[in-house]
Short mmCIF file of C-alpha atoms in Angstrom, two decimals:
data_model
loop_
_atom_site.label_atom_id
_atom_site.label_comp_id
_atom_site.label_asym_id
_atom_site.label_seq_id
_atom_site.Cartn_x
_atom_site.Cartn_y
_atom_site.Cartn_z
CA MET A 24 123.69 119.60 108.86
CA ARG A 25 123.43 122.80 106.81
CA ARG A 26 119.73 122.12 106.40
CA PHE A 27 119.23 121.66 110.14
CA ALA A 28 121.23 124.77 110.98
CA PHE A 29 119.05 126.80 108.62
CA THR A 30 115.84 125.40 110.14
CA CYS A 31 117.18 126.37 113.58
CA ARG A 32 117.90 129.87 112.28
CA ILE A 33 114.30 130.26 111.12
CA GLU A 34 112.98 128.82 114.39
CA PHE A 35 115.16 131.29 116.29
CA CYS A 36 113.63 134.20 114.33
CA LEU A 37 110.16 132.90 115.22
CA LEU A 38 111.14 132.55 118.86
CA VAL A 39 112.30 136.17 118.99
CA ARG A 40 109.10 137.35 117.29
CA ASN A 41 106.91 135.36 119.67
CA PHE A 42 108.35 137.54 122.44
CA PHE A 43 107.21 135.32 125.32
CA GLY A 44 110.17 132.92 125.30
CA PHE A 45 112.62 135.65 124.44
CA PHE A 46 111.46 138.00 127.18
CA PHE A 47 110.91 135.43 129.95
CA GLY A 48 113.98 133.42 128.99
CA LEU A 49 116.53 136.21 128.61
CA ILE A 50 115.29 139.48 130.05
CA PHE A 51 112.92 138.66 132.90
CA PRO A 52 115.44 136.61 134.98
CA LEU A 53 117.91 139.46 134.66
CA MET A 54 115.25 141.88 135.87
CA MET A 55 114.55 139.58 138.84
CA LEU A 56 118.25 139.43 139.66
CA ILE A 57 118.61 143.19 139.64
CA LEU A 58 115.31 143.84 141.43
CA PHE A 59 115.78 141.33 144.27
CA GLY A 60 119.47 142.14 144.48
CA SER A 61 118.71 145.82 144.98
CA ILE A 62 116.02 145.05 147.60
CA PHE A 63 117.67 142.30 149.64
CA GLY A 64 121.34 142.80 148.79
CA ASN A 65 123.78 139.91 148.83
CA GLU A 66 124.04 139.04 152.52
CA SER A 67 125.19 135.70 153.95
CA ILE A 68 122.36 133.18 154.08
CA ALA A 69 123.19 132.44 157.73
CA PRO A 70 125.58 133.93 160.28
CA GLY A 71 129.05 132.50 159.68
CA SER A 72 128.19 131.01 156.29
CA ASP A 73 130.25 132.04 153.30
CA LEU A 74 127.26 131.31 151.04
CA ARG A 75 125.47 134.47 150.02
CA MET A 76 121.91 135.11 148.84
CA MET A 77 122.96 135.38 145.22
CA ASP A 78 124.81 132.06 145.38
CA LEU A 79 121.40 130.47 145.88
CA SER A 80 119.32 132.88 143.83
CA ILE A 81 121.23 132.47 140.59
CA PRO A 82 120.91 128.65 140.40
CA GLY A 83 117.21 129.14 141.25
CA TYR A 84 116.71 131.71 138.48
CA SER A 85 118.62 129.38 136.15
CA VAL A 86 115.99 126.69 136.76
CA MET A 87 113.33 129.33 136.11
CA VAL A 88 114.92 129.92 132.69
CA MET A 89 114.92 126.16 132.04
CA GLY A 90 111.22 126.12 132.92
CA VAL A 91 110.48 128.96 130.49
CA ALA A 92 112.14 127.05 127.66
CA GLY A 93 111.04 123.51 128.54
CA LEU A 94 107.61 124.06 130.03
CA MET A 95 106.42 127.12 128.14
CA SER A 96 108.21 128.18 124.98
CA PHE A 97 108.86 124.74 123.44
CA PRO A 98 105.59 122.98 124.35
CA LEU A 99 103.41 125.99 123.47
CA THR A 100 105.04 126.14 120.02
CA MET A 101 104.67 122.40 119.56
CA ALA A 102 101.03 122.39 120.71
CA GLU A 103 100.22 125.19 118.26
CA CYS A 104 101.94 123.40 115.37
CA LYS A 105 100.12 120.21 116.26
CA GLU A 106 96.70 121.86 116.52
CA LYS A 107 97.01 123.89 113.33
CA LYS A 108 98.40 120.85 111.50
CA ILE A 109 101.55 122.73 110.61
CA TYR A 110 103.55 119.55 111.18
CA LYS A 111 101.35 117.80 108.64
CA ARG A 112 102.65 120.14 105.94
CA PHE A 113 106.23 119.43 106.96
CA ASP A 114 105.49 115.71 106.86
CA ALA A 115 104.82 116.26 103.17
CA THR A 116 108.47 117.27 102.58
CA PRO A 117 111.67 115.20 102.55
CA VAL A 118 112.51 116.23 106.14
CA GLY A 119 109.28 115.46 108.04
CA LYS A 120 107.99 116.79 111.34
CA LYS A 121 110.79 115.24 113.43
CA HIS A 122 113.24 117.64 111.79
CA MET A 123 111.07 120.61 112.80
CA ILE A 124 110.48 119.35 116.36
CA LEU A 125 114.19 118.72 116.81
CA ALA A 126 114.97 122.25 115.59
CA GLN A 127 112.39 123.68 118.03
CA ILE A 128 113.95 121.73 120.91
CA THR A 129 117.47 122.83 119.90
CA VAL A 130 116.55 126.49 119.67
CA ASN A 131 114.82 126.42 123.05
CA LEU A 132 117.76 124.61 124.63
CA LEU A 133 120.04 127.31 123.26
CA LEU A 134 117.67 129.97 124.58
CA ALA A 135 117.89 128.44 128.04
CA ALA A 136 121.68 128.12 127.82
CA ALA A 137 121.97 131.76 126.72
CA GLY A 138 119.61 132.90 129.50
CA ILE A 139 121.64 131.05 132.13
CA LEU A 140 124.93 132.38 130.78
CA ILE A 141 123.63 135.97 130.87
CA LEU A 142 122.41 135.44 134.43
CA TRP A 143 125.78 134.13 135.59
CA LEU A 144 127.71 136.86 133.87
CA ALA A 145 125.45 139.49 135.44
CA GLY A 146 125.81 137.76 138.83
CA LYS A 147 129.57 137.70 138.50
CA ILE A 148 129.80 141.36 137.51
CA LEU A 149 127.19 142.76 139.90
CA TYR A 150 127.52 140.45 142.93
CA GLN A 151 130.85 138.63 142.45
CA VAL A 152 129.04 135.29 142.42
CA GLN A 153 131.34 132.28 142.06
CA ILE A 154 130.73 128.67 141.08
CA ARG A 155 132.26 126.72 143.98
CA GLY A 156 131.68 123.27 142.53
CA SER A 157 132.99 121.66 139.36
CA LEU A 158 131.92 123.35 136.12
CA LEU A 159 131.52 119.95 134.49
CA LEU A 160 129.19 118.75 137.24
CA ALA A 161 127.29 122.02 137.06
CA GLY A 162 126.84 121.50 133.32
CA ALA A 163 125.67 117.91 133.81
CA ALA A 164 123.24 118.93 136.56
CA GLY A 165 121.93 121.73 134.34
CA LEU A 166 121.48 119.35 131.41
CA LEU A 167 119.58 116.82 133.51
CA SER A 168 117.36 119.51 135.01
CA MET A 169 116.71 120.96 131.56
CA THR A 170 115.93 117.54 130.05
CA SER A 171 113.39 116.85 132.77
CA MET A 172 111.63 120.18 132.06
CA PHE A 173 111.55 119.51 128.32
CA SER A 174 110.29 115.96 128.77
CA MET A 175 107.46 117.25 130.96
CA GLY A 176 106.62 119.90 128.35
CA PHE A 177 106.72 117.25 125.62
CA PHE A 178 104.29 115.09 127.59
CA PHE A 179 101.90 118.04 128.05
CA THR A 180 101.78 118.60 124.27
CA ALA A 181 100.75 114.97 123.81
CA VAL A 182 97.78 115.25 126.17
CA GLY A 183 94.43 116.18 124.62
CA LYS A 184 93.44 116.60 121.01
CA GLY A 185 93.87 120.34 120.57
CA ALA A 186 96.22 122.82 122.18
CA LYS A 187 93.90 123.99 124.99
CA ILE A 188 94.67 121.23 127.50
CA SER A 189 98.39 121.43 126.70
CA HIS A 190 98.36 125.21 127.27
CA LEU A 191 96.50 124.79 130.55
CA LEU A 192 98.91 122.15 131.82
CA CYS A 193 101.96 124.18 130.82
CA TYR A 194 100.79 127.44 132.41
CA LEU A 195 99.51 125.75 135.54
CA SER A 196 102.61 123.63 136.15
CA TYR A 197 105.05 126.41 135.28
CA PHE A 198 103.58 129.11 137.51
CA LEU A 199 102.88 126.70 140.36
CA MET A 200 106.47 125.47 140.30
CA LEU A 201 107.89 128.93 139.71
CA PHE A 202 106.57 130.15 143.05
CA LEU A 203 106.66 126.96 145.14
CA SER A 204 109.83 125.20 144.00
CA GLY A 205 112.26 127.70 145.49
CA ALA A 206 113.34 128.94 142.07
CA THR A 207 112.29 132.52 142.83
CA VAL A 208 111.44 132.55 146.55
CA PRO A 209 113.65 130.50 148.91
CA ASP A 210 111.58 127.48 150.03
CA LEU A 211 112.82 127.89 153.61
CA LEU A 212 110.45 130.86 153.89
CA PHE A 213 107.41 128.63 153.21
CA PRO A 214 105.27 127.11 155.95
CA GLU A 215 105.69 123.35 156.42
CA SER A 216 102.47 122.48 154.56
CA VAL A 217 103.62 124.41 151.48
CA GLN A 218 107.04 122.80 151.72
CA LYS A 219 105.31 119.41 151.57
CA ILE A 220 103.57 120.44 148.34
CA ALA A 221 106.87 121.76 147.01
CA GLY A 222 108.36 118.32 147.65
CA LEU A 223 105.98 116.92 145.04
CA LEU A 224 107.08 119.31 142.30
CA PRO A 225 109.82 118.25 139.86
CA MET A 226 111.26 121.77 139.68
CA THR A 227 112.00 121.67 143.42
CA TYR A 228 114.47 118.83 142.80
CA ALA A 229 116.08 120.75 139.94
CA VAL A 230 116.49 123.82 142.17
CA ASP A 231 117.96 121.76 145.03
CA LEU A 232 120.36 120.00 142.67
CA MET A 233 121.53 123.19 140.98
CA GLN A 234 121.93 125.10 144.23
CA GLY A 235 123.84 122.20 145.81
CA ILE A 236 126.21 121.61 142.89
CA PHE A 237 126.93 125.32 142.51
CA ALA A 238 127.66 125.54 146.22
CA GLY A 239 130.31 122.83 145.85
CA ASP A 240 128.39 119.62 146.68
CA GLY A 241 129.33 116.38 144.97
CA LEU A 242 126.78 114.37 143.01
CA GLY A 243 126.72 111.77 145.80
CA MET A 244 125.00 114.31 148.04
CA HIS A 245 122.11 114.65 145.61
CA LYS A 246 121.21 111.06 144.79
CA LYS A 247 117.53 111.70 145.47
CA GLU A 248 117.40 114.68 143.11
CA LEU A 249 119.28 112.79 140.37
CA LEU A 250 116.97 109.81 140.73
CA VAL A 251 113.78 111.90 140.67
CA LEU A 252 114.84 114.07 137.71
CA GLY A 253 116.23 111.12 135.73
CA GLY A 254 113.14 109.01 136.47
CA LEU A 255 110.76 111.82 135.51
CA THR A 256 112.63 112.38 132.26
CA ILE A 257 112.23 108.72 131.31
CA VAL A 258 108.59 108.50 132.40
CA PHE A 259 107.44 111.75 130.73
CA THR A 260 109.33 111.06 127.48
CA ALA A 261 108.03 107.49 127.26
CA ALA A 262 104.45 108.50 128.14
CA GLY A 263 104.53 111.37 125.60
CA ALA A 264 105.93 109.11 122.89
CA LEU A 265 103.28 106.49 123.65
CA LEU A 266 100.47 109.05 123.39
CA TYR A 267 101.90 110.40 120.13
CA ARG A 268 102.02 106.90 118.63
CA LYS A 269 98.25 106.76 118.91
CA LYS A 270 97.73 110.26 117.55
CA ASP A 271 96.41 111.11 114.13
CA TRP A 272 98.76 113.80 112.83
CA ALA A 273 96.80 114.12 109.59
CA MET B 14 105.87 101.10 78.20
CA ALA B 15 104.50 104.05 80.19
CA GLN B 16 106.05 104.66 83.58
CA ALA B 17 103.66 104.27 86.53
CA ILE B 18 104.16 107.03 89.07
CA VAL B 19 101.26 106.14 91.37
CA GLU B 20 99.75 102.66 91.68
CA VAL B 21 96.88 102.03 94.09
CA GLU B 22 95.26 98.62 94.46
CA HIS B 23 92.28 97.67 96.62
CA LEU B 24 92.80 100.55 99.02
CA ASN B 25 90.71 100.49 102.19
CA LEU B 26 90.66 103.03 105.00
CA SER B 27 88.33 103.43 107.99
CA TYR B 28 87.93 106.03 110.72
CA LYS B 29 86.54 104.23 113.78
CA ASN B 30 83.29 102.78 112.39
CA VAL B 31 83.19 104.76 109.14
CA ARG B 32 84.58 103.09 106.02
CA ALA B 33 85.99 106.16 104.29
CA VAL B 34 87.64 104.37 101.35
CA GLN B 35 86.63 100.97 100.01
CA GLU B 36 88.48 98.92 97.42
CA VAL B 37 89.82 101.87 95.44
CA SER B 38 92.29 101.10 92.65
CA PHE B 39 93.85 103.43 90.10
CA MET B 40 97.07 104.28 88.36
CA LEU B 41 98.78 107.49 87.26
CA GLU B 42 101.52 107.57 84.68
CA ARG B 43 104.25 110.04 83.82
CA GLY B 44 102.91 113.28 82.31
CA GLU B 45 99.27 112.34 82.97
CA ALA B 46 96.68 114.32 84.91
CA LEU B 47 94.18 112.40 87.01
CA ALA B 48 91.27 114.15 88.70
CA VAL B 49 89.57 112.65 91.74
CA ILE B 50 85.94 113.73 91.77
CA GLY B 51 82.90 113.03 93.89
CA PRO B 52 80.57 114.67 96.41
CA ASN B 53 81.74 115.95 99.80
CA GLY B 54 82.63 113.09 102.13
CA SER B 55 83.13 110.64 99.27
CA GLY B 56 86.68 109.74 100.35
CA LYS B 57 88.67 111.90 97.93
CA THR B 58 91.00 113.53 100.47
CA SER B 59 91.37 110.27 102.44
CA THR B 60 92.45 108.50 99.25
CA ILE B 61 94.88 111.27 98.39
CA GLU B 62 96.31 111.31 101.93
CA CYS B 63 97.11 107.59 101.62
CA VAL B 64 99.00 108.37 98.39
CA GLU B 65 100.77 111.22 100.19
CA GLY B 66 101.84 108.83 102.96
CA LEU B 67 100.02 110.93 105.55
CA ARG B 68 97.56 108.15 106.40
CA LYS B 69 98.19 104.47 106.81
CA PRO B 70 95.74 102.36 104.79
CA ASP B 71 93.93 99.54 106.58
CA SER B 72 94.60 97.26 103.63
CA GLY B 73 95.54 97.36 99.97
CA SER B 74 98.67 98.53 98.25
CA VAL B 75 99.86 102.08 97.52
CA ARG B 76 103.04 102.65 95.53
CA VAL B 77 104.50 106.03 94.61
CA PHE B 78 107.59 105.82 92.42
CA GLY B 79 107.48 102.11 93.28
CA LYS B 80 107.76 102.80 97.03
CA ASP B 81 105.35 102.55 99.95
CA PRO B 82 104.67 106.21 100.83
CA TRP B 83 103.72 105.43 104.43
CA ARG B 84 107.05 103.72 105.14
CA ARG B 85 109.31 105.76 102.85
CA ARG B 86 107.68 109.16 102.96
CA GLY B 87 110.93 111.09 103.06
CA GLU B 88 112.13 109.42 99.86
CA ILE B 89 108.99 110.01 97.82
CA TYR B 90 108.95 113.69 98.77
CA ARG B 91 112.25 114.22 97.00
CA GLN B 92 110.19 113.94 93.80
CA THR B 93 106.72 114.89 95.00
CA GLY B 94 105.15 118.26 95.67
CA VAL B 95 101.83 118.66 97.47
CA GLN B 96 99.25 121.28 98.16
CA LEU B 97 97.09 120.10 101.05
CA GLN B 98 93.40 120.91 101.31
CA GLU B 99 94.00 123.00 104.43
CA THR B 100 97.44 124.37 105.12
CA GLU B 101 98.59 126.53 107.99
CA TYR B 102 102.09 127.86 108.54
CA PRO B 103 103.58 129.40 111.69
CA ALA B 104 101.69 132.71 111.81
CA LYS B 105 104.76 134.92 112.13
CA ILE B 106 106.96 133.30 109.52
CA ARG B 107 107.49 135.54 106.50
CA VAL B 108 106.76 134.34 102.98
CA GLU B 109 110.42 134.73 102.06
CA GLU B 110 111.57 132.73 105.10
CA LEU B 111 109.15 129.94 104.34
CA CYS B 112 110.47 129.78 100.78
CA ARG B 113 114.07 129.72 101.96
CA LEU B 114 113.22 127.04 104.51
CA PHE B 115 111.62 124.82 101.86
CA GLU B 116 114.49 125.56 99.50
CA HIS B 117 116.82 123.93 102.05
CA PHE B 118 114.70 120.77 102.13
CA TYR B 119 115.54 119.83 98.53
CA GLU B 120 118.77 118.89 96.83
CA ARG B 121 117.96 120.69 93.58
CA PRO B 122 115.45 123.38 94.51
CA ALA B 123 113.62 125.57 92.03
CA ASP B 124 114.18 129.32 91.96
CA TRP B 125 111.64 130.44 94.55
CA GLN B 126 111.95 134.10 93.59
CA SER B 127 110.87 133.26 90.07
CA LEU B 128 108.03 131.10 91.44
CA LEU B 129 106.84 133.97 93.65
CA ARG B 130 106.91 136.26 90.63
CA GLN B 131 104.91 133.82 88.54
CA MET B 132 102.35 133.39 91.32
CA ASP B 133 102.11 137.16 91.71
CA LEU B 134 103.40 137.06 95.28
CA GLU B 135 106.64 138.95 94.84
CA ASP B 136 105.42 142.01 96.73
CA LYS B 137 104.32 139.76 99.64
CA ARG B 138 107.84 138.47 100.35
CA LYS B 139 108.13 140.23 103.69
CA ARG B 140 104.55 139.58 104.78
CA PRO B 141 103.91 137.09 107.62
CA ALA B 142 102.22 133.95 106.27
CA GLY B 143 99.44 134.39 108.82
CA LYS B 144 98.49 137.74 107.27
CA LEU B 145 98.01 136.43 103.72
CA SER B 146 94.52 136.22 102.23
CA GLY B 147 93.02 132.83 101.39
CA GLY B 148 93.94 133.15 97.72
CA GLU B 149 97.48 134.28 98.52
CA LYS B 150 97.94 131.34 100.89
CA GLN B 151 96.73 129.02 98.16
CA ARG B 152 99.22 130.47 95.68
CA LEU B 153 102.00 130.23 98.25
CA SER B 154 101.17 126.57 98.76
CA VAL B 155 101.68 126.05 95.01
CA VAL B 156 105.07 127.80 95.18
CA LEU B 157 106.11 125.45 98.00
CA ALA B 158 104.72 122.41 96.18
CA LEU B 159 106.87 123.22 93.16
CA MET B 160 110.01 124.00 95.16
CA GLY B 161 111.54 120.54 94.81
CA ARG B 162 111.09 120.36 90.99
CA PRO B 163 108.64 117.47 91.49
CA LYS B 164 107.88 114.67 89.06
CA LEU B 165 104.52 114.22 90.76
CA ILE B 166 102.37 117.03 92.04
CA ILE B 167 99.31 116.43 94.22
CA LEU B 168 96.80 119.26 94.48
CA ASP B 169 93.83 119.00 96.81
CA GLU B 170 91.21 121.60 95.82
CA LEU B 171 93.79 123.89 94.31
CA THR B 172 91.49 126.58 92.96
CA THR B 173 88.91 126.70 95.76
CA GLY B 174 88.55 130.33 96.81
CA LEU B 175 90.52 131.74 93.89
CA ASP B 176 89.16 134.42 91.58
CA PRO B 177 88.54 133.49 87.91
CA GLU B 178 91.70 135.16 86.64
CA VAL B 179 93.95 133.37 89.14
CA ARG B 180 92.15 130.09 88.36
CA GLN B 181 92.97 130.54 84.69
CA ASN B 182 96.60 131.24 85.58
CA MET B 183 96.70 128.07 87.66
CA TRP B 184 95.38 126.08 84.73
CA THR B 185 98.06 127.55 82.47
CA MET B 186 100.68 126.69 85.07
CA LEU B 187 99.42 123.11 85.34
CA ARG B 188 99.44 122.63 81.58
CA ALA B 189 103.00 123.94 81.45
CA ILE B 190 104.30 121.62 84.15
CA ARG B 191 102.60 118.64 82.49
CA GLU B 192 104.48 119.45 79.30
CA HIS B 193 107.62 118.77 81.30
CA GLY B 194 106.42 115.24 82.05
CA VAL B 195 105.16 115.95 85.57
CA ALA B 196 102.26 113.74 86.66
CA VAL B 197 99.37 115.64 88.25
CA LEU B 198 96.93 114.20 90.76
CA LEU B 199 94.22 116.67 91.61
CA VAL B 200 91.07 116.75 93.67
CA SER B 201 88.48 119.20 92.46
CA HIS B 202 84.82 120.10 92.75
CA TYR B 203 84.98 122.26 89.63
CA MET B 204 84.03 120.16 86.63
CA ASP B 205 85.13 122.84 84.13
CA GLU B 206 88.58 122.56 85.66
CA VAL B 207 88.54 118.78 85.53
CA GLU B 208 87.34 118.84 81.92
CA ALA B 209 90.08 121.27 80.94
CA LEU B 210 92.95 119.59 82.74
CA ALA B 211 92.42 115.89 83.40
CA ASP B 212 93.14 112.94 81.11
CA LYS B 213 91.67 110.46 83.54
CA LEU B 214 88.97 110.56 86.18
CA LEU B 215 88.50 108.68 89.42
CA TYR B 216 84.91 109.08 90.54
CA LEU B 217 84.24 108.24 94.18
CA ASP B 218 80.96 108.14 96.04
CA GLU B 219 80.52 107.16 99.70
CA GLY B 220 84.08 105.85 99.72
CA ARG B 221 83.46 103.50 96.80
CA GLN B 222 85.04 103.73 93.40
CA ARG B 223 82.33 104.24 90.77
CA PHE B 224 84.59 104.86 87.81
CA PHE B 225 88.24 105.05 86.82
CA GLY B 226 89.36 105.75 83.27
CA SER B 227 89.73 108.36 80.57
CA GLN B 228 87.32 111.28 80.04
CA PRO B 229 85.77 109.78 76.86
CA ALA B 230 85.34 106.45 78.69
CA PHE B 231 83.66 108.31 81.56
CA ARG B 232 81.14 109.80 79.13
CA GLN B 233 80.39 106.35 77.73
CA TRP B 234 80.05 104.94 81.23
CA ALA B 235 77.73 107.77 82.26
CA LYS B 236 75.64 107.34 79.09
CA SER B 237 75.10 103.68 79.92
CA ARG B 238 73.83 104.63 83.38
CA LEU B 239 71.54 107.51 82.47
CA SER B 240 68.14 107.23 80.85
CA PRO B 241 68.08 108.44 77.21
CA ASP B 242 65.75 111.37 78.02
CA VAL B 243 68.29 112.75 80.48
CA TRP B 244 71.40 112.12 78.39
CA GLN B 245 72.72 115.19 76.51
CA GLU B 246 75.07 114.48 73.67
CA GLY B 247 77.97 116.95 73.77
CA GLY B 248 77.02 118.23 77.20
CA THR B 249 79.65 119.56 79.54
CA LEU B 250 81.24 117.39 82.20
CA GLU B 251 79.47 119.45 84.85
CA GLN B 252 76.04 118.72 83.31
CA LEU B 253 76.92 115.05 83.18
CA TYR B 254 78.23 114.99 86.73
CA LEU B 255 75.14 116.70 88.13
CA GLN B 256 72.96 114.06 86.49
CA LEU B 257 75.05 111.29 88.01
CA VAL B 258 75.36 112.41 91.63
CA PRO B 259 72.53 111.66 94.07
CA LYS B 260 70.06 114.54 94.15
CA THR B 261 69.33 116.59 97.24
CA GLU B 262 65.69 117.21 98.07
CA ARG B 263 64.22 120.16 96.22
CA ILE B 264 64.98 123.35 98.14
CA THR B 265 61.79 125.39 98.53
CA MET B 266 62.62 127.69 101.48
CA GLU B 267 59.05 127.07 102.59
CA GLY B 268 58.46 128.28 106.14
CA ILE B 269 61.76 130.14 106.10
CA LEU B 270 61.08 133.12 103.87
#
């Protein structure tokens, strides 16, 4: 355990130095919150509704943070380590590459958790945002959404020999989902054709689930989202593991 | 009876249609130094990577400390240190952090600060690994290979790219660790190095084992294969090796210069 904690500490230092994950996971969502909050305020989403803009924006930004960690920071690190054969060197130690990969996942999960916590604290202080649903359910929904992002990122690292294809898939999927899933821009503003495309994106389901649970919905109201996110997690993890079994790490 | 650290029998390994290693067998005992020699592409690194447990052999048996390195890699690395032919580290990790990280991998780690001093890397402690020169990276890889106080050390082209003084220091270091009973398995293209350090030689060519045995036995074997007019009594290992390996066509630079 001490060994793993130390590896996580080193991976955390590397994460901070790599700037991308650190900035887009912790600082950028906060900037979005303040920027959009100052432009659009925190009005009711519809006349008579007690739900306000920020009640929907913060769960959306939270999914954005999950995407940064699961679809960008973790898979880009893993793809680089795979391409440069850094894992090969760790395979020639008593701990092996699994230890390093697990530490990279842990650190990125913690990054996402910290990013979400900062967002909610800022939302509470600046816009009096409240979690209407159960905290436990919110945590479970967050964990499932996060797992699905990480499993997708893991699958992308397994595709292709080098890191180029993995990078392309990560950037493409992240930015496409960032703008079309409703994480940053409410999907109700999109034309119907774009909404249809959004319906094909995994992040859309994570945003819907998070927004619903935080607004006080029960899990029963989000069976479709749970099924899609759970199914995608299983499929992407299994497909990634299958591709890695055939890979030559040496 | 001497203690076998590495035992390889009838090792075979292929990459798609290329038979990289064919029927290779050898043994390394405690405190011995074995050098794997042969031209580029002769299967040296592939053979070593099977011993390191980084490649799964197609057939044959590999035992390191009596264990299958492919299946029980984690266990053999408690007593084995390696320097791979090409090693990259996360670009932004500092030398000191890498040492501390490796220190945590072993139950009874060596003093990495002393190792850095001995490898003349003490002033590079804060430098990112990605900013080290080729020679510095090579020396760092030796520090990390020695971190677990290994009983077997595997060095793949250890002194490639090092200046003569550092090479000499590496040789001194290797002699010193052998005195402590550490078995050394090294791959090298430098025959002066092999002559100075190795007790035994494994000579590979096109994936096939041409010779395995002691240095004097290698000379006898080579003598029996070379015509008397070519044979030089008391010649260096390099002279002998160059007479044994297949010759390239004479380079004339005609039409180029």
